[in-house]
Short mmCIF file of C-alpha atoms and ligand atoms in Angstrom, two decimals:
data_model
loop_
_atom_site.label_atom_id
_atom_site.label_comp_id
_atom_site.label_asym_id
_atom_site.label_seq_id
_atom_site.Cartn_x
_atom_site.Cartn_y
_atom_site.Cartn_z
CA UNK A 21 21.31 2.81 -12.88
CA UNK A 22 24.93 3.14 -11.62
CA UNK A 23 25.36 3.35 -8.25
CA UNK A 24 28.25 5.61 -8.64
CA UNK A 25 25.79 8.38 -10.08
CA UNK A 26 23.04 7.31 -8.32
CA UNK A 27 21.70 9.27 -5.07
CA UNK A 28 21.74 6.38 -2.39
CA UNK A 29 22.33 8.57 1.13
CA UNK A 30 23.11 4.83 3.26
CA UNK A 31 23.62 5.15 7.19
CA UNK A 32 26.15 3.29 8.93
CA UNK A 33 24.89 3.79 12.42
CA UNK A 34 21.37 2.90 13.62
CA UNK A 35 19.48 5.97 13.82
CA UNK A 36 18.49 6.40 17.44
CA UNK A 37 15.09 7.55 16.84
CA UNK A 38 13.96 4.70 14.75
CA UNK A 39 11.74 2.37 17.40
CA UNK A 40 10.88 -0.68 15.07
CA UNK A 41 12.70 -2.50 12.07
CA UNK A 42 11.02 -0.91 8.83
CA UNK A 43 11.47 2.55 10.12
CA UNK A 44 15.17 1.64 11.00
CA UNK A 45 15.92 0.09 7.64
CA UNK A 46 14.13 2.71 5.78
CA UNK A 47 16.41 5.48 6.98
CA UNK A 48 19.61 3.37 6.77
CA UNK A 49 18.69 2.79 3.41
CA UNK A 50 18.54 6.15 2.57
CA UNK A 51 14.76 6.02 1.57
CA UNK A 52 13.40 8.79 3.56
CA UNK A 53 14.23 11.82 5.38
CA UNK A 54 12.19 12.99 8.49
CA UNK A 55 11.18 16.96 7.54
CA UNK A 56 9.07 17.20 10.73
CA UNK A 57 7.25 15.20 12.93
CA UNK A 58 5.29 12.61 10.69
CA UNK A 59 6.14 14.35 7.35
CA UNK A 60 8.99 13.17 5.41
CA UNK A 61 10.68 13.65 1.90
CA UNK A 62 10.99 10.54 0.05
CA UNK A 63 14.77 9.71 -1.27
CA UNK A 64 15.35 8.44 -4.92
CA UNK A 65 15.09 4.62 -3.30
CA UNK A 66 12.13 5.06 -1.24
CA UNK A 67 10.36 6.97 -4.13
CA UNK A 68 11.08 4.23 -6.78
CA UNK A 69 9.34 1.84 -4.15
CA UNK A 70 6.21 4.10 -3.83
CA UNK A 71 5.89 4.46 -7.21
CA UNK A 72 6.25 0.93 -7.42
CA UNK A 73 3.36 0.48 -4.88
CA UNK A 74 0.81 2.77 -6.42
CA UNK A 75 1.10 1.33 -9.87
CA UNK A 76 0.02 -1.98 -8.42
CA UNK A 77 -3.09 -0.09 -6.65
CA UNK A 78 -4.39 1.71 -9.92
CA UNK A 79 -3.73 -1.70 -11.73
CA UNK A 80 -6.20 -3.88 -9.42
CA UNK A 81 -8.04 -1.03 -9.09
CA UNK A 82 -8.82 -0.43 -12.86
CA UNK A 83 -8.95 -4.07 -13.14
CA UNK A 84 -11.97 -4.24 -11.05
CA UNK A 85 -13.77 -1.03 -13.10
CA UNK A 86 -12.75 1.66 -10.72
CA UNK A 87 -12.05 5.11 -12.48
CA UNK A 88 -8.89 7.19 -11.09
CA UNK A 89 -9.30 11.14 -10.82
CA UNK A 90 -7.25 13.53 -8.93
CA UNK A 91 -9.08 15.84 -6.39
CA UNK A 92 -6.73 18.44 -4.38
CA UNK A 93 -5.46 18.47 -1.08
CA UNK A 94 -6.82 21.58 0.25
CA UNK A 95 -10.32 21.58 0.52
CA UNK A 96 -12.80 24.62 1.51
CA UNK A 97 -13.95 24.00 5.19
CA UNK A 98 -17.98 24.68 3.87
CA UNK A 99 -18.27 21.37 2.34
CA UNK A 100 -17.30 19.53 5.77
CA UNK A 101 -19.95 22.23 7.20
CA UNK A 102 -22.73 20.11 4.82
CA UNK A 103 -21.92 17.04 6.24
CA UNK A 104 -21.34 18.43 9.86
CA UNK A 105 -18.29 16.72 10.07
CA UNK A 106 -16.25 19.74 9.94
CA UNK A 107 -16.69 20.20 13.56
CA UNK A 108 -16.93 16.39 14.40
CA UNK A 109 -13.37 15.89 13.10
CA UNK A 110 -11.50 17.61 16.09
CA UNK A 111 -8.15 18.29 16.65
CA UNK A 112 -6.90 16.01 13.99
CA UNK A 113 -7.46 17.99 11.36
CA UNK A 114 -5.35 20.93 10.23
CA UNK A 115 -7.29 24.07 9.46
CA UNK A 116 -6.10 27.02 7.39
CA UNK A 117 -6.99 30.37 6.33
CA UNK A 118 -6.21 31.65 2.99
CA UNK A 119 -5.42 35.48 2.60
CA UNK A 120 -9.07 36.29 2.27
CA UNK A 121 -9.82 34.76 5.33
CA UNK A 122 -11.56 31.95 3.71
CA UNK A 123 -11.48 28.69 6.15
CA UNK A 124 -9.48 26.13 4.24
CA UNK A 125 -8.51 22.53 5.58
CA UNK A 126 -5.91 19.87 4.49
CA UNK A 127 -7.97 16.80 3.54
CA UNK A 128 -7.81 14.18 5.90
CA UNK A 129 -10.11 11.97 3.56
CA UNK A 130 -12.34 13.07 0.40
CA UNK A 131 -15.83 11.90 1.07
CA UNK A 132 -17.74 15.55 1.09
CA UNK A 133 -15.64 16.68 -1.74
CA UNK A 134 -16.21 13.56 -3.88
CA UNK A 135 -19.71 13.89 -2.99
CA UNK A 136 -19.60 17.02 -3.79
CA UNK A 137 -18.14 16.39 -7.61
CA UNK A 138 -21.17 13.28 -7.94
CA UNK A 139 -23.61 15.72 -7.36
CA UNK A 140 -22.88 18.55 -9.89
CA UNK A 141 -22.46 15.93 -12.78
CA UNK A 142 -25.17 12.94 -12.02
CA UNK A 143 -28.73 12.30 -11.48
CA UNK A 144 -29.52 9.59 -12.68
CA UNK A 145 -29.99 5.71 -11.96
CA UNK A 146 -28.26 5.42 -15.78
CA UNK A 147 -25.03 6.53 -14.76
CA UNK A 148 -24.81 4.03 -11.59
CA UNK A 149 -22.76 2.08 -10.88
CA UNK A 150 -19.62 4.33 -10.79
CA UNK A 151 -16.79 4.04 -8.85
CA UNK A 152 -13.96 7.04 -8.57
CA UNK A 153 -10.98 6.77 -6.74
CA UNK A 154 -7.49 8.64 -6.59
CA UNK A 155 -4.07 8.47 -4.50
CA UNK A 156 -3.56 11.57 -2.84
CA UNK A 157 -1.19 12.93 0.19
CA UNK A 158 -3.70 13.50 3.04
CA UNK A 159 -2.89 15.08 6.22
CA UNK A 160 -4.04 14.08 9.82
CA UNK A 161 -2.71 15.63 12.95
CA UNK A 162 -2.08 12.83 14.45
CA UNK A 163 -1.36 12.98 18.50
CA UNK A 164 1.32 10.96 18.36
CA UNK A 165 3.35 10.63 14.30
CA UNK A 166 5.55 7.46 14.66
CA UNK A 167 7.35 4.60 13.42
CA UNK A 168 8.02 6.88 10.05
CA UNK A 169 5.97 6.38 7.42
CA UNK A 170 3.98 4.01 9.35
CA UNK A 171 1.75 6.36 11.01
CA UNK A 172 2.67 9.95 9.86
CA UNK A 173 0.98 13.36 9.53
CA UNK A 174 1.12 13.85 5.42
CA UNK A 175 0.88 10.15 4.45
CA UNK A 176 -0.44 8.74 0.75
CA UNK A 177 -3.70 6.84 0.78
CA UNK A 178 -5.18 4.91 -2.12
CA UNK A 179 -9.03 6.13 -1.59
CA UNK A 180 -12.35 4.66 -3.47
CA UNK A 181 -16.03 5.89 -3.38
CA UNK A 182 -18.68 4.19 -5.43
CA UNK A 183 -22.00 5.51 -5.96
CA UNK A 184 -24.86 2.93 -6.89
CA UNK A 185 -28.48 2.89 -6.68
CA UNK A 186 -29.32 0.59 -4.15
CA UNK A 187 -28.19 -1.35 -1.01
CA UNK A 188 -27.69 -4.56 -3.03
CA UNK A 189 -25.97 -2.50 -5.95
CA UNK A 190 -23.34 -0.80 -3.01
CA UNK A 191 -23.01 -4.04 -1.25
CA UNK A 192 -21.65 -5.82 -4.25
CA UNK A 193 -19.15 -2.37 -4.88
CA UNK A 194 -17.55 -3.13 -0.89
CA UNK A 195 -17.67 -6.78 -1.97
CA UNK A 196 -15.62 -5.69 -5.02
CA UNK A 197 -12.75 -3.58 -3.65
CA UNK A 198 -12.62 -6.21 -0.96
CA UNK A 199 -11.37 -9.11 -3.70
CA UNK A 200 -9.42 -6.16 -5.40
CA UNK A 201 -7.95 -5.32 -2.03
CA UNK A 202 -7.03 -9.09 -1.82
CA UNK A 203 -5.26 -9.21 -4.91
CA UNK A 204 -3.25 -5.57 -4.26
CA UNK A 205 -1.60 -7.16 -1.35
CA UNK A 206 -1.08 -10.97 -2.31
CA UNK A 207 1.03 -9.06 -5.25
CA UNK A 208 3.33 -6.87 -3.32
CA UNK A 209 4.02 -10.08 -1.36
CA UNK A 210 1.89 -9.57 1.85
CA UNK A 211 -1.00 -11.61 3.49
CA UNK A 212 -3.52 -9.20 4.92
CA UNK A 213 -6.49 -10.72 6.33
CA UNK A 214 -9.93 -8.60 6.76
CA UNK A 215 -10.97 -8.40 9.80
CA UNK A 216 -14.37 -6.86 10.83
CA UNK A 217 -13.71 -3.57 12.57
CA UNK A 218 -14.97 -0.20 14.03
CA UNK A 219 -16.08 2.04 11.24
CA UNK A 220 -14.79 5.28 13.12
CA UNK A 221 -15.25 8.55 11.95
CA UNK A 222 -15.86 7.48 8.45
CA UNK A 223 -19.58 6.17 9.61
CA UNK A 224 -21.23 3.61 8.27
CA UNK A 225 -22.73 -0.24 9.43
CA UNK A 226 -20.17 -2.44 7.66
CA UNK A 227 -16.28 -2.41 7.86
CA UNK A 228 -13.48 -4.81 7.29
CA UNK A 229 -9.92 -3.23 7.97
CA UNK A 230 -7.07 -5.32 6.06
CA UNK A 231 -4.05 -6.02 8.57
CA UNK A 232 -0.84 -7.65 7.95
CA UNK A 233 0.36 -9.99 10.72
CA UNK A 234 3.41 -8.26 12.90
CA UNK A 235 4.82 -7.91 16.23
CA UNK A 236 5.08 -4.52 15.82
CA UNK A 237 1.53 -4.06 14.69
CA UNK A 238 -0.55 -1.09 16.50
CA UNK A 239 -3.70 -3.35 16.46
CA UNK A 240 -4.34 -6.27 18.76
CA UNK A 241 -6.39 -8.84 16.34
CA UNK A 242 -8.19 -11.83 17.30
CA UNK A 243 -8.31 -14.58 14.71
CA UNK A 244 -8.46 -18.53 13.95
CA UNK A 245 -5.41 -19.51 12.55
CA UNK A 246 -7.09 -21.06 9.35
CA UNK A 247 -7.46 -17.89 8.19
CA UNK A 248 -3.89 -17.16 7.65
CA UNK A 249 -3.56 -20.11 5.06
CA UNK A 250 -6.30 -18.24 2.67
CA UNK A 251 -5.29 -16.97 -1.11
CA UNK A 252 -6.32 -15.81 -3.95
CA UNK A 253 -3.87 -17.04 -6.08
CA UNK A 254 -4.22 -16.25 -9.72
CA UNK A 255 -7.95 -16.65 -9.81
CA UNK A 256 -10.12 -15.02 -12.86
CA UNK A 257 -12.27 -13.19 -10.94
CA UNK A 258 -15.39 -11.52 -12.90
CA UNK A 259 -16.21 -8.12 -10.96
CA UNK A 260 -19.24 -7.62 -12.65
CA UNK A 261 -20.66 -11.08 -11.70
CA UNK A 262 -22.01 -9.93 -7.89
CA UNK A 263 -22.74 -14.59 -6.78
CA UNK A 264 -19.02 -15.04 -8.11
CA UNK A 265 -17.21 -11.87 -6.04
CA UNK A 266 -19.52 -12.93 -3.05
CA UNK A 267 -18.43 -15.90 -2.91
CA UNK A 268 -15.11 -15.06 -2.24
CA UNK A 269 -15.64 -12.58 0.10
CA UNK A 270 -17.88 -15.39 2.01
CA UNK A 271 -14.49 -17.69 1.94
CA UNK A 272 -12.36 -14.89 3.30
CA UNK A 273 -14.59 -13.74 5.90
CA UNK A 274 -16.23 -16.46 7.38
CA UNK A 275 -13.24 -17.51 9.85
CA UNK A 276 -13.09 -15.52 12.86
CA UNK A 277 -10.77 -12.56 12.27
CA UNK A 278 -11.63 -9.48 14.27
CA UNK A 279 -9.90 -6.20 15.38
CA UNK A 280 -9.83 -5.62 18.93
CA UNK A 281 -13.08 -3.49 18.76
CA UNK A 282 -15.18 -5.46 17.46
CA UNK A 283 -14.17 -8.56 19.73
CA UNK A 284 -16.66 -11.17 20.89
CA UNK A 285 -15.05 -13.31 23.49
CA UNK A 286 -17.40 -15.93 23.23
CA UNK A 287 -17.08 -16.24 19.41
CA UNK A 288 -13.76 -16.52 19.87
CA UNK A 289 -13.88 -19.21 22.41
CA UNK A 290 -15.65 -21.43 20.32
CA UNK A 291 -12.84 -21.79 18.04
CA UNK A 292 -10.73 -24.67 18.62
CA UNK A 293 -8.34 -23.94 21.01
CA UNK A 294 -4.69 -24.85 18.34
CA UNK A 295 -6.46 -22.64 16.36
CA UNK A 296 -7.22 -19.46 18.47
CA UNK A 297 -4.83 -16.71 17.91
CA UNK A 298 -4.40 -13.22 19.22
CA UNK A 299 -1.92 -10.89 18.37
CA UNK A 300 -0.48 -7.74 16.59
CA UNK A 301 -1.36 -6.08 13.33
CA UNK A 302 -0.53 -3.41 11.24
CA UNK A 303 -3.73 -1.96 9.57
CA UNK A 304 -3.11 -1.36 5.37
CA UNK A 305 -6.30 -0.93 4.36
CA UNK A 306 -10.45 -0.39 5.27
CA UNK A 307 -13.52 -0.52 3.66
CA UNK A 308 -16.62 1.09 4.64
CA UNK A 309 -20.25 0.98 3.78
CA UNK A 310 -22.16 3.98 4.77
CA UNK A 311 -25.35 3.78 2.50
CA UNK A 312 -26.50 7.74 2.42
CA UNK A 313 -24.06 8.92 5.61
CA UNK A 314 -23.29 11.43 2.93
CA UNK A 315 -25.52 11.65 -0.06
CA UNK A 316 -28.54 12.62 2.31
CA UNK A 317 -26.58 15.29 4.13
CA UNK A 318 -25.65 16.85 1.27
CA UNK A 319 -28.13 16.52 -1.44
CA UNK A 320 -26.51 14.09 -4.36
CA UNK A 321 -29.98 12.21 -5.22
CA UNK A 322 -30.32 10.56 -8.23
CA UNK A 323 -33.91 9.70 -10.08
CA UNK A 324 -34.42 5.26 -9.95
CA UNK A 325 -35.71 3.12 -12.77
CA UNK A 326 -39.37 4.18 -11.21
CA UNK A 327 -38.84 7.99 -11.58
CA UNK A 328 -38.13 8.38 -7.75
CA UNK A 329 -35.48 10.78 -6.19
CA UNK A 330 -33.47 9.08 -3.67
CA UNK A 331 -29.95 9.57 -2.02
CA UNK A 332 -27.21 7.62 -3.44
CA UNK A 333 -26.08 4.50 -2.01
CA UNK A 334 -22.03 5.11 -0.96
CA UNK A 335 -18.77 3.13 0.32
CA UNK A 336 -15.39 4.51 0.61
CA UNK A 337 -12.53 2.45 0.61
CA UNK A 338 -8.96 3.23 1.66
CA UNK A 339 -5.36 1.54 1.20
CA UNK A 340 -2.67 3.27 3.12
CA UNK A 341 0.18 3.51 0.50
CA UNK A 342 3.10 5.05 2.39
CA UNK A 343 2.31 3.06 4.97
CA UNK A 344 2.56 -0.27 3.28
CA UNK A 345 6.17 0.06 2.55
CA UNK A 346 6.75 -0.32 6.34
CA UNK A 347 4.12 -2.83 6.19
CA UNK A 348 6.17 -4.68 3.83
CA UNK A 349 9.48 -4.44 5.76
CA UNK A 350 7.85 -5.42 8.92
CA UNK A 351 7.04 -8.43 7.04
CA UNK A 352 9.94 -9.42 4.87
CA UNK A 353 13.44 -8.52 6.34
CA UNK A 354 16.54 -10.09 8.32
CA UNK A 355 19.41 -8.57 10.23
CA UNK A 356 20.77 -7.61 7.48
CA UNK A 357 18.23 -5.41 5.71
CA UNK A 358 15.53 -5.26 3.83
CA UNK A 359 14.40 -8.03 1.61
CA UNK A 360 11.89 -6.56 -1.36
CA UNK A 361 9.55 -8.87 -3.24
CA UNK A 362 9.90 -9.29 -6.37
CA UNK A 363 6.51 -6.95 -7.11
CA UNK A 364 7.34 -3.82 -5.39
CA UNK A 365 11.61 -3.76 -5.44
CA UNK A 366 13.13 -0.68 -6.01
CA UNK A 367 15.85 -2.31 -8.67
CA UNK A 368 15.13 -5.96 -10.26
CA UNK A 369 18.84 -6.79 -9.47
CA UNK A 370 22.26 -5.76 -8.08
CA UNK A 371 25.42 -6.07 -9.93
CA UNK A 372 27.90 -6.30 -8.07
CA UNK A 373 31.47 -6.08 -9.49
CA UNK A 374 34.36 -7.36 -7.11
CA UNK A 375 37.11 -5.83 -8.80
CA UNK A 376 36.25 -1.85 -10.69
CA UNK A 377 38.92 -1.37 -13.09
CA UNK A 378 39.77 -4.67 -14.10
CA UNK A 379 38.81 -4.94 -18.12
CA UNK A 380 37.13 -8.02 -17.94
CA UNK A 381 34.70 -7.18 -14.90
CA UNK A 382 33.75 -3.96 -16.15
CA UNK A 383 32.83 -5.03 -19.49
CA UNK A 384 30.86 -8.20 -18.52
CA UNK A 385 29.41 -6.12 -16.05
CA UNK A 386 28.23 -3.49 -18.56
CA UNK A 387 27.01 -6.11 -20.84
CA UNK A 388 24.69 -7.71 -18.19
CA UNK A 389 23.56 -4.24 -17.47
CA UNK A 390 22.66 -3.46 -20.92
CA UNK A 391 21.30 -6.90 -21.44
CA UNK A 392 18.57 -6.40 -18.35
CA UNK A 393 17.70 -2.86 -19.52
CA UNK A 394 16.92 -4.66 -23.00
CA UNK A 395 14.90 -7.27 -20.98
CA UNK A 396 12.70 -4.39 -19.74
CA UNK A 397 14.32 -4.86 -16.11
CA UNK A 398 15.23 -2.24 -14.27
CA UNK A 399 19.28 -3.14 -12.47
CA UNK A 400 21.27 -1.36 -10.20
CA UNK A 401 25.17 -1.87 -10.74
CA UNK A 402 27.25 -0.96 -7.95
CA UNK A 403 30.51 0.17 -9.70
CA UNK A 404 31.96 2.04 -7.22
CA UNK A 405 35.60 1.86 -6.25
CA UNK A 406 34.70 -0.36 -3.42
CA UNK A 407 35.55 -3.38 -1.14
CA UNK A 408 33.79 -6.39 -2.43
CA UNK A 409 32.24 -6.54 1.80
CA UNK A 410 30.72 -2.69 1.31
CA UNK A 411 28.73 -3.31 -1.77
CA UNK A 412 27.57 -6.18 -0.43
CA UNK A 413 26.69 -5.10 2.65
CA UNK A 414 24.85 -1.95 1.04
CA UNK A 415 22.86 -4.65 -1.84
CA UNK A 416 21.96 -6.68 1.53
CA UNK A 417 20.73 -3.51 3.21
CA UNK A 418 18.29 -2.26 0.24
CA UNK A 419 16.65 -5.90 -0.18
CA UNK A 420 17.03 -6.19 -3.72
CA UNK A 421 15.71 -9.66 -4.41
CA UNK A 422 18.34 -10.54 -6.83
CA UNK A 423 22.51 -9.93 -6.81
CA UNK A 424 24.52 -11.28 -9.75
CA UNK A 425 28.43 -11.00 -8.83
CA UNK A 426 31.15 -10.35 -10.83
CA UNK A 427 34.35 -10.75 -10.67
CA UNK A 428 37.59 -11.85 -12.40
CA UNK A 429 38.10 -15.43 -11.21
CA UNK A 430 35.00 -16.54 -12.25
CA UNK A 431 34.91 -14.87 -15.47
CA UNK A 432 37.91 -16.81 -16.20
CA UNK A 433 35.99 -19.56 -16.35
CA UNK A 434 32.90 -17.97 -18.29
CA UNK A 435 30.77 -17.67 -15.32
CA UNK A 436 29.18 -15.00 -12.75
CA UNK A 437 27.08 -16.15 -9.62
CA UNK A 438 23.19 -15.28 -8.78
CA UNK A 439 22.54 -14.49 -5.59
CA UNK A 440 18.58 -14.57 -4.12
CA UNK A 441 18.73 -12.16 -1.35
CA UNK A 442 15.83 -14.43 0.30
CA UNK A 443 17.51 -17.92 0.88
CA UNK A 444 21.04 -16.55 0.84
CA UNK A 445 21.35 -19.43 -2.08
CA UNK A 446 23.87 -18.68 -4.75
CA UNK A 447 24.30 -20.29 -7.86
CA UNK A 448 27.24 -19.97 -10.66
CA UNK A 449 26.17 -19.76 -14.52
CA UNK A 450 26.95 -17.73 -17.58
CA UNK A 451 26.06 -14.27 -18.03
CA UNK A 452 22.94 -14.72 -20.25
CA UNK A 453 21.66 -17.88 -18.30
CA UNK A 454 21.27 -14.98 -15.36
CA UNK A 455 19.66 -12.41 -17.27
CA UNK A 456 17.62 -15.45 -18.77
CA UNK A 457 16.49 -16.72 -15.13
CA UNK A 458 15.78 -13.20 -14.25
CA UNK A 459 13.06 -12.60 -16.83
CA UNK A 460 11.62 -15.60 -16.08
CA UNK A 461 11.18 -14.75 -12.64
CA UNK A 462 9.95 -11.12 -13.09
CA UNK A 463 7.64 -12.38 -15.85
CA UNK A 464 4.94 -12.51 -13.12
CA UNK A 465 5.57 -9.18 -11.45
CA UNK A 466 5.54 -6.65 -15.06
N1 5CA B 7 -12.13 7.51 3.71
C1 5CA B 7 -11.78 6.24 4.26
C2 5CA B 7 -11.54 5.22 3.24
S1 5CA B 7 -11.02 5.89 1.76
C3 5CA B 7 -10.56 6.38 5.17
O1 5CA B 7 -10.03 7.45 5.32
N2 5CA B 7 -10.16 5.27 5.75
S2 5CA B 7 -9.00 5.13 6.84
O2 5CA B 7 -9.10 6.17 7.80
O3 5CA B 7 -9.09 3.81 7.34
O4 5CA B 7 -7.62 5.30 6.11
C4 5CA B 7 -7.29 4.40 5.07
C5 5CA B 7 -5.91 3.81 5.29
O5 5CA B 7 -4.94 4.85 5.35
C6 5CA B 7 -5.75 3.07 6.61
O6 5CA B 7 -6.21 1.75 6.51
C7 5CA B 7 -4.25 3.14 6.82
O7 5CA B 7 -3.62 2.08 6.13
C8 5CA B 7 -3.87 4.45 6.17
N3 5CA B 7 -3.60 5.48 7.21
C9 5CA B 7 -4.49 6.07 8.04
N4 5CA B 7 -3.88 6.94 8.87
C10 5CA B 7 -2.55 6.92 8.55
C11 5CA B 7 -1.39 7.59 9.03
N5 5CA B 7 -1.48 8.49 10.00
N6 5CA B 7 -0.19 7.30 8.46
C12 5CA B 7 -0.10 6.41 7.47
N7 5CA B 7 -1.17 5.74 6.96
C13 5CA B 7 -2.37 5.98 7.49
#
């Protein structure tokens, strides 16, 4: 992309009603644009990065067997009547009539109506287990929208319900979206630990919430240090093997991590004292486990092995999606911008050339711009008529990972320089030795 066609709105100022970093950077960036309270339109840059996001979700998700479907966003108002939580859900939840007076509702989650699809299409133990999930905009009325996309009214959310037929058969489906939830967030660069929580109004006996460490964080969390130091790595996981995916669920939950609901002082004390830790977090994902919350309530039985009808065993399991991107800035920025990892940035790499116009820098320019687009990388070339200080003050500000500069002087001499936006470290080689480094370093992150 050139940035001279591109549509890259930038701020100069600080936008006075941006409270914390991410929000700031994500308006100055030109990523978003605030519609009303909590509800924003999402700019070319800020859209590339959601994209970005949700193709990592579906890719753990269908990794770990998980089928994606699309239900709607306006749901009818008698389903949440079945489940009774249609008066339960209070003031959060925005209720419409359509022109035949028919109660309506903007989903603020999908359980009943995903319940509602299980039922009409399975009965039996032979179709178990089955997991469906989908990323759709939900809406919650939130009392108080803020911090952008971090907690907003319409926000995207990655949500998962399986189906099996028994406790042991469900428990090893939450066991499985939590390693999948694991690897979704080690690969867009984040650590976020799971932390036993309050299960809320989804219902339900067991509940880990997934929070990423920040000062900014609307969670207070409680945790032993150790905890932090935990990955998955590149570990072959087998999903269908239930020892091998509890296993690593054991070694990520047995530290002490809780939110502040579920706090037990004297747990906590017993932790050595270097190691105890309280602080802030910013929730980007939670798992439930709510055996037949649902299924019983609303009739989706299915006929066992021994010709019984029972209620299906269910979980639902959530990733906030627009809110990870402020997740993500929370966690990896400086005072000059934003700095992307390499798995969710909007562009691979800048190109930045110091002098537009002169023959040489345009066409070596061009040339590493084709050559990246032949890689299968994605660049964005700043070729605007420009101060060399602008564009790099504007490549700084979006957080690509990656700047090669160009100018005439070095050309002279057969070389351009490559820039990592994370150590500030620059480096002078030829043309193809950059584009060569580059898809070596984005091999892990296609
Ligand atoms: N049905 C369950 C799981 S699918 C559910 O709704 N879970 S949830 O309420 O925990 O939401 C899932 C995730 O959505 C949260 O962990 C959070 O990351 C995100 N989320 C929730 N509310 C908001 C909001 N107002 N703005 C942005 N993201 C939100």
């Amino acid at each position: 992309m050139r940035l001279s066609r591109y549509f890259l709105p930038v701020l100069k100022e600080n936008p006075a009603e941006a409270q914390i970093v991410s929000h700031r950077y994500m308006l100055r960036a030109g990523m978003i644009k605030q519609q009303a309270a909590g509800i924003y339109s999402w700019l070319p840059l800020g859209f590339k990065v959601l994209r970005r996001i949700e193709q990592i979700v579906h890719e753990e998700q269908t990794r770990a067997g998980h089928i994606p479907l699309l239900m709607p966003t306006l749901q009818p108002a008698d389903l949440w009547r079945e489940s009774g939580r249609y008066d339960d859900y209070g003031q959060e939840m925005l209720r419409i009539k359509d022109r035949q007076d028919r109660e309506m509702l903007y989903g603020p989650t999908n359980e009943e109506m995903i319940t509602d699809i299980f039922r009409a299409h399975v009965n039996s133990y032979k179709d178990l287990p089955l997991t469906l999930y989908h990323i759709q905009w939900k809406f919650r009325d939130e009392m108080r929208p803020r911090f952008g996309v971090m907690r907003g009214r319409e926000f995207l959310m990655k949500d998962g319900y399986n189906f099996d037929v028994d406790r042991e058969a469900a428990l090893h489906s939450y066991n499985r979206h939590m390693v999948s939830y694991l690897r979704t967030y080690e690969r867009m660069g984040l650590t976020a630990i799971p932390m036993r929580a309050d299960s809320g109004p989804i219902g339900g006996d067991d509940t880990h919430e997934f929070l990423v460490l920040a000062s900014t964080g609307e969670s207070e969390v409680f945790f032993d240090s150790a905890v932090t130091e935990l990955r998955l790595g590149n570990r072959d996981v087998d999903y269908d093997n239930r020892e091998a995916v509890a296993a690593v669920c054991k070694e990520f939950t047995t530290l002490y991590a809780r939110t502040d609901e579920t706090h037990d002082a004297a747990l906590f004390d017993a932790i050595p004292e270097e190691r105890r830790k309280v602080a802030r977090g910013i929730e980007v994902g939670q798992i439930f486990y709510f055996g037949t919350k649902y299924s019983a309530s609303m009739g989706a039985e299915v006929v066992t092995k021994e010709g019984t009808k029972v209620p299906v065993e269910m979980g639902s399991h959530g990733i906030g999606v627009s809110r990870l991107l402020g997740a993500i800035i929370e966690a990896s920025h400086d005072d000059k911008g934003i700095i992307w990892p390499e798995g969710v940035t909007p562009f691979h790499a800048g190109i930045v050339n110091l002098k537009q116009g002169d023959a040489a820098a345009d066409a070596a320019c061009a040339g590493l711009e084709a050559a990246l687009i032949k890689a299968g990388l994605d660049p964005l070339y700043d070729d605007r008529d420009e101060r060399a200080g602008a564009k790099f003050a504007t490549m700084d500000l979006i957080g690509l990972p990656w700047r090669i500069t160009v100018g005439p002087r070095g050309l002279e001499k057969g070389i351009v320089e490559l820039t990592s936006r994370r150590t500030g470290v620059s480096e002078e080689m030829t043309p193809e030795a950059a584009v060569a480094k580059l898809i070596t370093i984005y091999e892990g992150h296609k």
